[in-house]
Short mmCIF file of C-alpha atoms and ligand atoms in Angstrom, two decimals:
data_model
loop_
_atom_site.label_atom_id
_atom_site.label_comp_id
_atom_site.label_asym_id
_atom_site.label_seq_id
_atom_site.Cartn_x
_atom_site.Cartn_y
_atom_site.Cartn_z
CA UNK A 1 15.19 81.96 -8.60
CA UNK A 2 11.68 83.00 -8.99
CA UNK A 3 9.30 80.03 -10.45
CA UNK A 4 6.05 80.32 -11.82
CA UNK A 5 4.57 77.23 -9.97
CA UNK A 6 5.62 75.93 -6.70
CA UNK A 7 4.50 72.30 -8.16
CA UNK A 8 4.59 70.70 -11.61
CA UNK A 9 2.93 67.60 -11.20
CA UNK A 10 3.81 64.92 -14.07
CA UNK A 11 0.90 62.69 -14.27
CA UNK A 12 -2.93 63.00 -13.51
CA UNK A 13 -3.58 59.93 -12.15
CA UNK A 14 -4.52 59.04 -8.55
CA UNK A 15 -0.99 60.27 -6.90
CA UNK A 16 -0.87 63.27 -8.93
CA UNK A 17 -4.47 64.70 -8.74
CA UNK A 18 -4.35 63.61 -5.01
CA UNK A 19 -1.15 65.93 -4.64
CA UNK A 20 -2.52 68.83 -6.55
CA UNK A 21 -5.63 68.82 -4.25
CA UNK A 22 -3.54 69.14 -1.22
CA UNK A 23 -1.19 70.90 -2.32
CA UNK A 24 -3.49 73.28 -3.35
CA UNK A 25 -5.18 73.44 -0.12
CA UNK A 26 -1.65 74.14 1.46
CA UNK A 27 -2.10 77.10 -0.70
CA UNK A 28 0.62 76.05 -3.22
CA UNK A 29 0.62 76.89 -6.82
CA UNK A 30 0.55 74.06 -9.01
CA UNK A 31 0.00 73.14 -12.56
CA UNK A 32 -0.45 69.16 -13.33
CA UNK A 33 0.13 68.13 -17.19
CA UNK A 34 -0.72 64.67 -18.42
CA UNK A 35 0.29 63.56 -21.76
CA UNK A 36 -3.13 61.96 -22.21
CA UNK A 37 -6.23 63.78 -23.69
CA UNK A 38 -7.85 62.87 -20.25
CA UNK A 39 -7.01 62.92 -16.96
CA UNK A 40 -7.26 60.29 -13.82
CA UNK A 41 -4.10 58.22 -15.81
CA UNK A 42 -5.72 54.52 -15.35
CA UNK A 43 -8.84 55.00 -13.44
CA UNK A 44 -10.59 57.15 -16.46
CA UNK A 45 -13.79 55.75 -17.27
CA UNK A 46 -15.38 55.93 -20.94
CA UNK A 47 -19.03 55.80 -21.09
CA UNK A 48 -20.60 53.58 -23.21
CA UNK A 49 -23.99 52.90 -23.51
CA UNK A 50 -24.71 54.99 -20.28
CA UNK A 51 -22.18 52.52 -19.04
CA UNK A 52 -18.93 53.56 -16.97
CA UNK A 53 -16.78 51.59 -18.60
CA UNK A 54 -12.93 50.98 -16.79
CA UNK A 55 -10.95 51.92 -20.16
CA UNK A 56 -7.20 50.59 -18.33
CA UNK A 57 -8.72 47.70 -16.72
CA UNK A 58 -10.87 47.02 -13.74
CA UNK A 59 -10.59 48.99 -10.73
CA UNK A 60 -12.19 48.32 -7.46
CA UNK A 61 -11.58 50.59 -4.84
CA UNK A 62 -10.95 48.80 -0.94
CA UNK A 63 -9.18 49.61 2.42
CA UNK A 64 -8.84 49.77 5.81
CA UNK A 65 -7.78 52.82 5.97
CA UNK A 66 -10.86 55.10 7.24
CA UNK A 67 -9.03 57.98 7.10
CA UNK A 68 -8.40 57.07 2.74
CA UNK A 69 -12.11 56.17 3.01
CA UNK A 70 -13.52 59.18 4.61
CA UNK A 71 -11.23 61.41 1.86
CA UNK A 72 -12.57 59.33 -1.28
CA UNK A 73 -16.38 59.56 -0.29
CA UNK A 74 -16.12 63.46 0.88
CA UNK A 75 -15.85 63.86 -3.34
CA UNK A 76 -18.09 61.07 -4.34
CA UNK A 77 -20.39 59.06 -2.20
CA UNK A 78 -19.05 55.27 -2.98
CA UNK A 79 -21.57 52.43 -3.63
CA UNK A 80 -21.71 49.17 -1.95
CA UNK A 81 -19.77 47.02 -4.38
CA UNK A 82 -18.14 43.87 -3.24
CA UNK A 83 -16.02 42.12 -5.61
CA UNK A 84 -16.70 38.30 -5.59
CA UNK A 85 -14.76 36.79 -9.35
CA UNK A 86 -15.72 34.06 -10.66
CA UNK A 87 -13.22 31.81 -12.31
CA UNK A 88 -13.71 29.86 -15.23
CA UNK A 89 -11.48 26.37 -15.79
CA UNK A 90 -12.57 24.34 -18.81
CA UNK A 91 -16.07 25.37 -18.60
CA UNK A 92 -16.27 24.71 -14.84
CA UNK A 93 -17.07 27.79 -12.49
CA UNK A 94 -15.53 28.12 -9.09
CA UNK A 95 -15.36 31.10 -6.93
CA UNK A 96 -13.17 33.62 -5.88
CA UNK A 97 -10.90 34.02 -3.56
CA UNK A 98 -10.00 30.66 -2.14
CA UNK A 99 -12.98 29.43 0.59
CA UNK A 100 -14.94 27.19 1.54
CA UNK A 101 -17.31 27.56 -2.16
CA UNK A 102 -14.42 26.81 -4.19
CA UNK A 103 -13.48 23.58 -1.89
CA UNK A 104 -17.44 22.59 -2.40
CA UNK A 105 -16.55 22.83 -6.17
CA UNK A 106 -13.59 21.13 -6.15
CA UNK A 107 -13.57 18.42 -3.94
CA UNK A 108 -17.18 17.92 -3.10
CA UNK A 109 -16.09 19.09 0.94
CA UNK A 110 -18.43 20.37 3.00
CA UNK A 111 -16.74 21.32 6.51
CA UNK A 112 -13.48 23.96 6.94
CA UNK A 113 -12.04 20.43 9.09
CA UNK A 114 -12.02 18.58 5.51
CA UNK A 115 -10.92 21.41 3.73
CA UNK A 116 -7.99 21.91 6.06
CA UNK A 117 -7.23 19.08 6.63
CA UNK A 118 -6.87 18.11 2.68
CA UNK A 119 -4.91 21.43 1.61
CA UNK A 120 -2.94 20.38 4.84
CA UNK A 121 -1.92 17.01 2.81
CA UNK A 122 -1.16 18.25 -0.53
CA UNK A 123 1.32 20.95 1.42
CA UNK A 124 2.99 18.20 3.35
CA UNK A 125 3.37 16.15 -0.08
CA UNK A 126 4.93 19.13 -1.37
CA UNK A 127 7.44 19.34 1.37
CA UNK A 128 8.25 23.12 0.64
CA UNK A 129 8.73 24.75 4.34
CA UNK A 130 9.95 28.06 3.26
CA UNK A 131 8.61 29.31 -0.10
CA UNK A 132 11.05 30.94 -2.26
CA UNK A 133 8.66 32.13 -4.89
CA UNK A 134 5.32 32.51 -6.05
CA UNK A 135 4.79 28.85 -7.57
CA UNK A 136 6.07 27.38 -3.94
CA UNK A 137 4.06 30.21 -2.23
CA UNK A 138 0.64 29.11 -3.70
CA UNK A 139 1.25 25.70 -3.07
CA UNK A 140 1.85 26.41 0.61
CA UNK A 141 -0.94 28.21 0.83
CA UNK A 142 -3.54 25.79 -0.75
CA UNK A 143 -2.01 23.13 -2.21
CA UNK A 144 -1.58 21.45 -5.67
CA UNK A 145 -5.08 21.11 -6.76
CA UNK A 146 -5.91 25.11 -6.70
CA UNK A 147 -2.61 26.02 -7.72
CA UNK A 148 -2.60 23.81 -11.18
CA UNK A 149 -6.25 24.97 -11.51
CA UNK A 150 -6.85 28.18 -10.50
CA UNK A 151 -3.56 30.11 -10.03
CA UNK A 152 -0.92 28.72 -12.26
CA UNK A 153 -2.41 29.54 -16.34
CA UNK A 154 -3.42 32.75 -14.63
CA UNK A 155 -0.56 33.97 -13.15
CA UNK A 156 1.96 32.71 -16.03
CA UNK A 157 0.03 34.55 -18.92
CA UNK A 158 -0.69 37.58 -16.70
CA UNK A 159 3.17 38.10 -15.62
CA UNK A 160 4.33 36.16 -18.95
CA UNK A 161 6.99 34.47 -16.33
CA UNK A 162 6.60 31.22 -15.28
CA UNK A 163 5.27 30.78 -11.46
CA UNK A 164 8.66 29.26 -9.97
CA UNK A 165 10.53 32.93 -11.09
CA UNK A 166 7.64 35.25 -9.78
CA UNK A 167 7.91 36.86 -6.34
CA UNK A 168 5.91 34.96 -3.77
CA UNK A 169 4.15 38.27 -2.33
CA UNK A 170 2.14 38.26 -5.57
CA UNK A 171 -0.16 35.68 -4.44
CA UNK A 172 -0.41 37.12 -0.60
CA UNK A 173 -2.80 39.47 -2.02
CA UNK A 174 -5.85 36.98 -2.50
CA UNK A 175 -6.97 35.72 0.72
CA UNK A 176 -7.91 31.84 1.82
CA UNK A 177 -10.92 31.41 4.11
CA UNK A 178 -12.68 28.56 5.83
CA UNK A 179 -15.97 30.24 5.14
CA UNK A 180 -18.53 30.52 2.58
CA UNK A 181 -17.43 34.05 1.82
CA UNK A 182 -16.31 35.05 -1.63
CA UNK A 183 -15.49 38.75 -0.64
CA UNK A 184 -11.86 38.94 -2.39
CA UNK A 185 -10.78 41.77 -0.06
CA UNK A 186 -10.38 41.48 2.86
CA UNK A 187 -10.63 45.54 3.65
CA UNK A 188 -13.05 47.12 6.10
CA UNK A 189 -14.09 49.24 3.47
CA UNK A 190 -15.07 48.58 -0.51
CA UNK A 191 -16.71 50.10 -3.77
CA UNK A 192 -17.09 52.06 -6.99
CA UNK A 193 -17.43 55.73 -6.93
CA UNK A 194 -21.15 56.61 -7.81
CA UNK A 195 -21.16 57.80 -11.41
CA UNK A 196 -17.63 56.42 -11.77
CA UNK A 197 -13.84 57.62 -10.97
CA UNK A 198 -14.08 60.76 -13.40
CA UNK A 199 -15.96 61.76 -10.52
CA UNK A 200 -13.96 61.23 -8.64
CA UNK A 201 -10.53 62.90 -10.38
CA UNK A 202 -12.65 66.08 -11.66
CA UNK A 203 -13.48 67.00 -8.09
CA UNK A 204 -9.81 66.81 -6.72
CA UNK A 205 -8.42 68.78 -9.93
CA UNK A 206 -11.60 71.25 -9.50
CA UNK A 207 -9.71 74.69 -9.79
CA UNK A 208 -6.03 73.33 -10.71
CA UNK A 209 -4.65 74.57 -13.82
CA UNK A 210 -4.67 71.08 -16.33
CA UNK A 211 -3.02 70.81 -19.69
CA UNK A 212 -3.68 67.80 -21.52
CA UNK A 213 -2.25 66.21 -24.76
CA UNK A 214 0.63 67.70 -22.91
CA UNK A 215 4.22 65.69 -22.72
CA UNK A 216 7.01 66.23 -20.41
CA UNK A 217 9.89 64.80 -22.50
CA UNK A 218 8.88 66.86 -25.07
CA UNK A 219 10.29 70.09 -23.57
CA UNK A 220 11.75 68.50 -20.68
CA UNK A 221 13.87 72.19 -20.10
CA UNK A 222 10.93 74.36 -20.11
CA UNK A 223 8.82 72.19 -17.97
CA UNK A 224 11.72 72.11 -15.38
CA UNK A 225 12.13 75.84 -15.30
CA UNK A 226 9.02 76.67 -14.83
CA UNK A 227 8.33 75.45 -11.30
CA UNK A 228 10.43 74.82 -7.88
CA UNK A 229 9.58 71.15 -7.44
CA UNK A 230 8.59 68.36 -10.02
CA UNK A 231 6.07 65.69 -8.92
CA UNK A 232 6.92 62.80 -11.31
CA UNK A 233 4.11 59.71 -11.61
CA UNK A 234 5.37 58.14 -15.21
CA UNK A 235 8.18 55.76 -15.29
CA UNK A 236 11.15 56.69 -13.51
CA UNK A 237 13.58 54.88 -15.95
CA UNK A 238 12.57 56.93 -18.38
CA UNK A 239 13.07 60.24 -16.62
CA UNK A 240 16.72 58.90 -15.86
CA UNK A 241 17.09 58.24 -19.48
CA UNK A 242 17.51 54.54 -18.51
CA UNK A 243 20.92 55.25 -17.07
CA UNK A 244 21.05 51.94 -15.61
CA UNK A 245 18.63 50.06 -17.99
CA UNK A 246 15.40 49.58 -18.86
CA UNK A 247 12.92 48.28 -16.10
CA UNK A 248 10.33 45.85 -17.21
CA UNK A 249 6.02 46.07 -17.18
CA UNK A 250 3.58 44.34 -18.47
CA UNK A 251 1.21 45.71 -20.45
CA UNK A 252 -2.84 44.62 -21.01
CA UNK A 253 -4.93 44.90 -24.39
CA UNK A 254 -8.17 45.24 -24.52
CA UNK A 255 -10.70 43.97 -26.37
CA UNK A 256 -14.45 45.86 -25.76
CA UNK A 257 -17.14 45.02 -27.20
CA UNK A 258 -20.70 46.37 -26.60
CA UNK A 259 -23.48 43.02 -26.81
CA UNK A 260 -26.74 43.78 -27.62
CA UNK A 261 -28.23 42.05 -24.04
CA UNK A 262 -28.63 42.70 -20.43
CA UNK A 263 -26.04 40.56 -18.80
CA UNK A 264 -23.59 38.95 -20.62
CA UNK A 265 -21.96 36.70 -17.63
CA UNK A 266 -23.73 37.78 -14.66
CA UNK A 267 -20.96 39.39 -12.68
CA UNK A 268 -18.40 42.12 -12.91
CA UNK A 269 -15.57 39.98 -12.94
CA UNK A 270 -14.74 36.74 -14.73
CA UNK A 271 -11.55 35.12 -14.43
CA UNK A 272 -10.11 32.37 -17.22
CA UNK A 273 -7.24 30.56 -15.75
CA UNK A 274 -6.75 27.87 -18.47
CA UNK A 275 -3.80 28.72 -19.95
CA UNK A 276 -5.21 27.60 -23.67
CA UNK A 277 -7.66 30.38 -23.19
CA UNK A 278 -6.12 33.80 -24.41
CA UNK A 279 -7.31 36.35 -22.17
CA UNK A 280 -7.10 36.42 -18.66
CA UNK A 281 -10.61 37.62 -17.76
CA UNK A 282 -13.37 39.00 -18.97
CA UNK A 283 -14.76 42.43 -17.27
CA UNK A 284 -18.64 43.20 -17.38
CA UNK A 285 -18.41 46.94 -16.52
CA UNK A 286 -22.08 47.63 -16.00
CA UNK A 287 -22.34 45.28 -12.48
CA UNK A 288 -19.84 47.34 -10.92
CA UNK A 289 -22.97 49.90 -10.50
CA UNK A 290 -25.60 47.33 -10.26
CA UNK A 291 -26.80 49.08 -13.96
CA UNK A 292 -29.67 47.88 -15.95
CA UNK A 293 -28.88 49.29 -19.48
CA UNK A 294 -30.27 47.67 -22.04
CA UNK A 295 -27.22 46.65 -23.53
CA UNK A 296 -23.37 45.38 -21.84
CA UNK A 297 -20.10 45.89 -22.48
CA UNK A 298 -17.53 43.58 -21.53
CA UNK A 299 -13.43 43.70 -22.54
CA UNK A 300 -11.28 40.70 -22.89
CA UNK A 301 -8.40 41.22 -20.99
CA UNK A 302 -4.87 40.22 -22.71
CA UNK A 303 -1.61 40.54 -21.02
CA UNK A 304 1.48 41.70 -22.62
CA UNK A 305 5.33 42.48 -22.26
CA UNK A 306 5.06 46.35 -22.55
CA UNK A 307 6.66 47.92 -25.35
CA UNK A 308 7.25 51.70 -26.16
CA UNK A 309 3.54 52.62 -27.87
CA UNK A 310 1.50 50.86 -24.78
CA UNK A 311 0.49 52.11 -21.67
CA UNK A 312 2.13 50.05 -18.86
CA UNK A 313 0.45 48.61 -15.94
CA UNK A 314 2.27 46.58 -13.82
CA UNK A 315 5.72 46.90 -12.66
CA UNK A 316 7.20 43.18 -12.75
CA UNK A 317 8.57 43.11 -9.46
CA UNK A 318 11.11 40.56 -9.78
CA UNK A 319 14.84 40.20 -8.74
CA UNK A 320 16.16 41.32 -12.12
CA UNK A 321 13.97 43.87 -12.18
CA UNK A 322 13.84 44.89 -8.42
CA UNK A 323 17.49 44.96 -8.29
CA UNK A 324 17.66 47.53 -11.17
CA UNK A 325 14.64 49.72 -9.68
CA UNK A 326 17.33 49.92 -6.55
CA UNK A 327 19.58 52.08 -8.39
CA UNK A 328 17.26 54.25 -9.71
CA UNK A 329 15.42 54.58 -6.03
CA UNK A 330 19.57 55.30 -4.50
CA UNK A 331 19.12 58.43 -7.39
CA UNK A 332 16.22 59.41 -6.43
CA UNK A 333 16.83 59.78 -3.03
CA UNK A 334 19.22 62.31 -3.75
CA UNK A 335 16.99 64.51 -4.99
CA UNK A 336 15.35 67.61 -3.51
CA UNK A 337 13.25 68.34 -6.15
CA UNK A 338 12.08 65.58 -7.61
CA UNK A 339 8.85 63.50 -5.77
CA UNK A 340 8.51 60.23 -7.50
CA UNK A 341 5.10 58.70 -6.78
CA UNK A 342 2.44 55.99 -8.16
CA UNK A 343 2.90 52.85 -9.36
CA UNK A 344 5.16 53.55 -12.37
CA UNK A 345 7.42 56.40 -9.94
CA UNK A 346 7.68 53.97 -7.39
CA UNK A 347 7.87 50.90 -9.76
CA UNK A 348 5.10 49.34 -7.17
CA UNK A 349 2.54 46.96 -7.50
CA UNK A 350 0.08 49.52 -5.57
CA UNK A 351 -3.29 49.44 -4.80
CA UNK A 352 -4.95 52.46 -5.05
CA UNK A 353 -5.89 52.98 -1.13
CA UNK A 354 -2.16 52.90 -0.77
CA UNK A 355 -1.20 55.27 -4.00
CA UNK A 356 -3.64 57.56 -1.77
CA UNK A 357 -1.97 57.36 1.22
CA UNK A 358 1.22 57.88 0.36
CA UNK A 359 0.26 61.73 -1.66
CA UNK A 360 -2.23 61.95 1.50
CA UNK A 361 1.13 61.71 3.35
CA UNK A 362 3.65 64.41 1.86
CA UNK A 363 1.34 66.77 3.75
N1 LIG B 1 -4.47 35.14 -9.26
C1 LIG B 1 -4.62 33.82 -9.64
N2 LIG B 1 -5.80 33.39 -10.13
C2 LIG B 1 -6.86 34.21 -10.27
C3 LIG B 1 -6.72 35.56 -9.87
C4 LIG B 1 -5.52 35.99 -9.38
O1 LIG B 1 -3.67 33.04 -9.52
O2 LIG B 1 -7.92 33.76 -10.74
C5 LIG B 1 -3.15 35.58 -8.75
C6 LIG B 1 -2.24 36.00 -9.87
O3 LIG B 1 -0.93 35.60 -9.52
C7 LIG B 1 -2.34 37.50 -9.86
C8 LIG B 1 -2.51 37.79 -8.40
O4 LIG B 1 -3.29 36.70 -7.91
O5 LIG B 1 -1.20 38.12 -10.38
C9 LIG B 1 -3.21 39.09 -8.08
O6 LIG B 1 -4.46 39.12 -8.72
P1 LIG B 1 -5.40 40.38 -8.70
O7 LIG B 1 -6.70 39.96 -9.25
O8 LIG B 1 -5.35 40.96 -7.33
O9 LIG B 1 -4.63 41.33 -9.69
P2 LIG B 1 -5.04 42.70 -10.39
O10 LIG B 1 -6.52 42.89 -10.22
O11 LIG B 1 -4.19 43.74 -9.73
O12 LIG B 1 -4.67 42.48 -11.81
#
């Protein structure tokens, strides 16, 4: 059978736009659709106030991978950005991720001996020698003090699960360090495209065929006639017509507002990990460029169950939920025309150095 494309990529977010482009260069034929009036899925930036602001949440781009590196900054130069949160509990700040700062804060220690050597007594009080899930993980890790203060109102309204039924590799992402160093990767490399991540997205889709406002399910046949292999990057349940069930995400609302001053709180990134405070943080868009608009504009983040209507964001990667995914990854293997890929094809909490890698990959 003769097909008009050799790829129809579902989705113009990171995986797909990072297909096209190489696919493209393979000398494939390839149209990409999005059902979105935009592309770049959850990385598009608005601008607002000659601000790039992150429309689907904060993204901060870091990896070790020089090879993901070297392939980001060959579209846009990245700047020097280095994520360093701040957390807010009860009107107290304390820095992010765990070291030797937030110790200062909390316990008044000065020396990585003290600090050890008290997170090494609240674990032992605990007596939990093989975590089972995240709530035992964090505990583990730091003990009880920064886990009732820091991790546990944060983690329960962003998952909307409590701590003891989240998976433990949740909290292996933020680091712990016996130094005064509130970098919270821990990547060799880190930072925001210059200009922002339209940038970005509009030079790997330079020359590909785009139709926005455009959705899949809407003429499923057509779209699958029309080319010899499907890339799918939206929700895999869905393009099994939830044959085995639904699979769960959480969702985030936003809440922008532009302020009429400078700096609003001083850094990108502000966590709130009270649970009697709504939101879960509170993004400054402008520092992740270092910009001196005159005015800010800073969203209130609010986590969600996802519903049909909302964009989702984060797979929940639990055993219910992980267990389900299984059946639908079985299916997929089978196919030989279908490439699932992203976070909601792969039902993956993924980072986007690794959402790279894996397109970078198929070639
Ligand atoms: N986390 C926490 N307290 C914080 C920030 C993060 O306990 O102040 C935990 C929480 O469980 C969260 C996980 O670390 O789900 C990962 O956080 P990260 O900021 O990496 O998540 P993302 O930016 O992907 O939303």
């Amino acid at each position: 059978m003769q097909y008009k494309y050799d790829y129809l990529i579902v989705g113009s977010g990171l995986f797909g736009s990072v297909f096209a482009y190489k696919a493209r260069q393979a000398g494939k034929t390839v149209l990409v659709i999005d059902k979105r009036p935009h592309t770049g899925g959850n990385i598009h930036c608005e601008t607002i106030e000659g601000i790039n602001v992150h429309k689907y949440g904060a993204h901060i781009f870091h990896t070790s991978n020089k090879e993901v590196w070297d392939f980001v900054n060959s579209f846009v130069p990245f700047n020097r950005y280095t994520n360093s949160p701040v957390a807010d509990y009860k009107g107290k700040l304390y820095n992010l991720p765990f070291n030797m700062n937030t110790f200062y804060a909390l316990w008044g220690i000065r020396t990585p001996a003290e600090a050890q050597a008290k997170i090494e007594a609240q674990r032992k009080e605990s007596g939990i020698v093989e975590p089972r899930n995240l709530e035992e993980q964090a505990i583990s890790l730091v003990g009880n003090d920064i886990y009732d203060i820091l991790i546990k109102g944060y983690t329960e309204k962003q998952w909307g699960r409590k701590c003891s039924e989240l998976p433990a590799f949740i909290i292996k992402r933020l680091p712990v360090r016996f130094t005064f160093d509130n970098n919270y990767f821990n990547d060799d490399y880190q930072g925001i495209p210059i200009g922002g991540y339209n940038k970005l997205i509009e030079s790997l889709l330079d020359r590909i065929e785009v139709k926005n406002n455009t959705n899949f399910f809407e003429d499923r046949k057509y779209w699958e006639s029309i080319a010899a292999k499907i890339v799918f990057t939206g929700r895999i349940d869905e393009y099994y017509e939830y044959r085995f069930g639904k699979l769960e995400y959480r969702t985030v609302r936003f809440e922008t507002e532009t302020l009429d001053c400078g700096n609003y709180q001083g850094n990108a990134v502000v966590n709130y990990t009270g649970a009697e405070v709504p939101y879960t943080r509170i993004i400054e868009h402008k520092h992740f460029e270092f910009g001196h608009q005159e005015k800010t504009v800073i969203s209130r983040e609010y986590a969600a169950e996802w519903q049909e209507g909302s964009e989702p964001f984060y797979p929940v990667n639990d055993k219910k939920n992980s267990a389900l995914y299984e059946q639908y990854r079985r299916l997929a293997d089978t196919e030989c025309s279908v490439i699932f890929g992203g976070r909601l094809g792969e039902y993956k909490y993924y980072d986007m150095d690794k959402v790279i890698e894996n397109a970078l990959n198929y070639f």
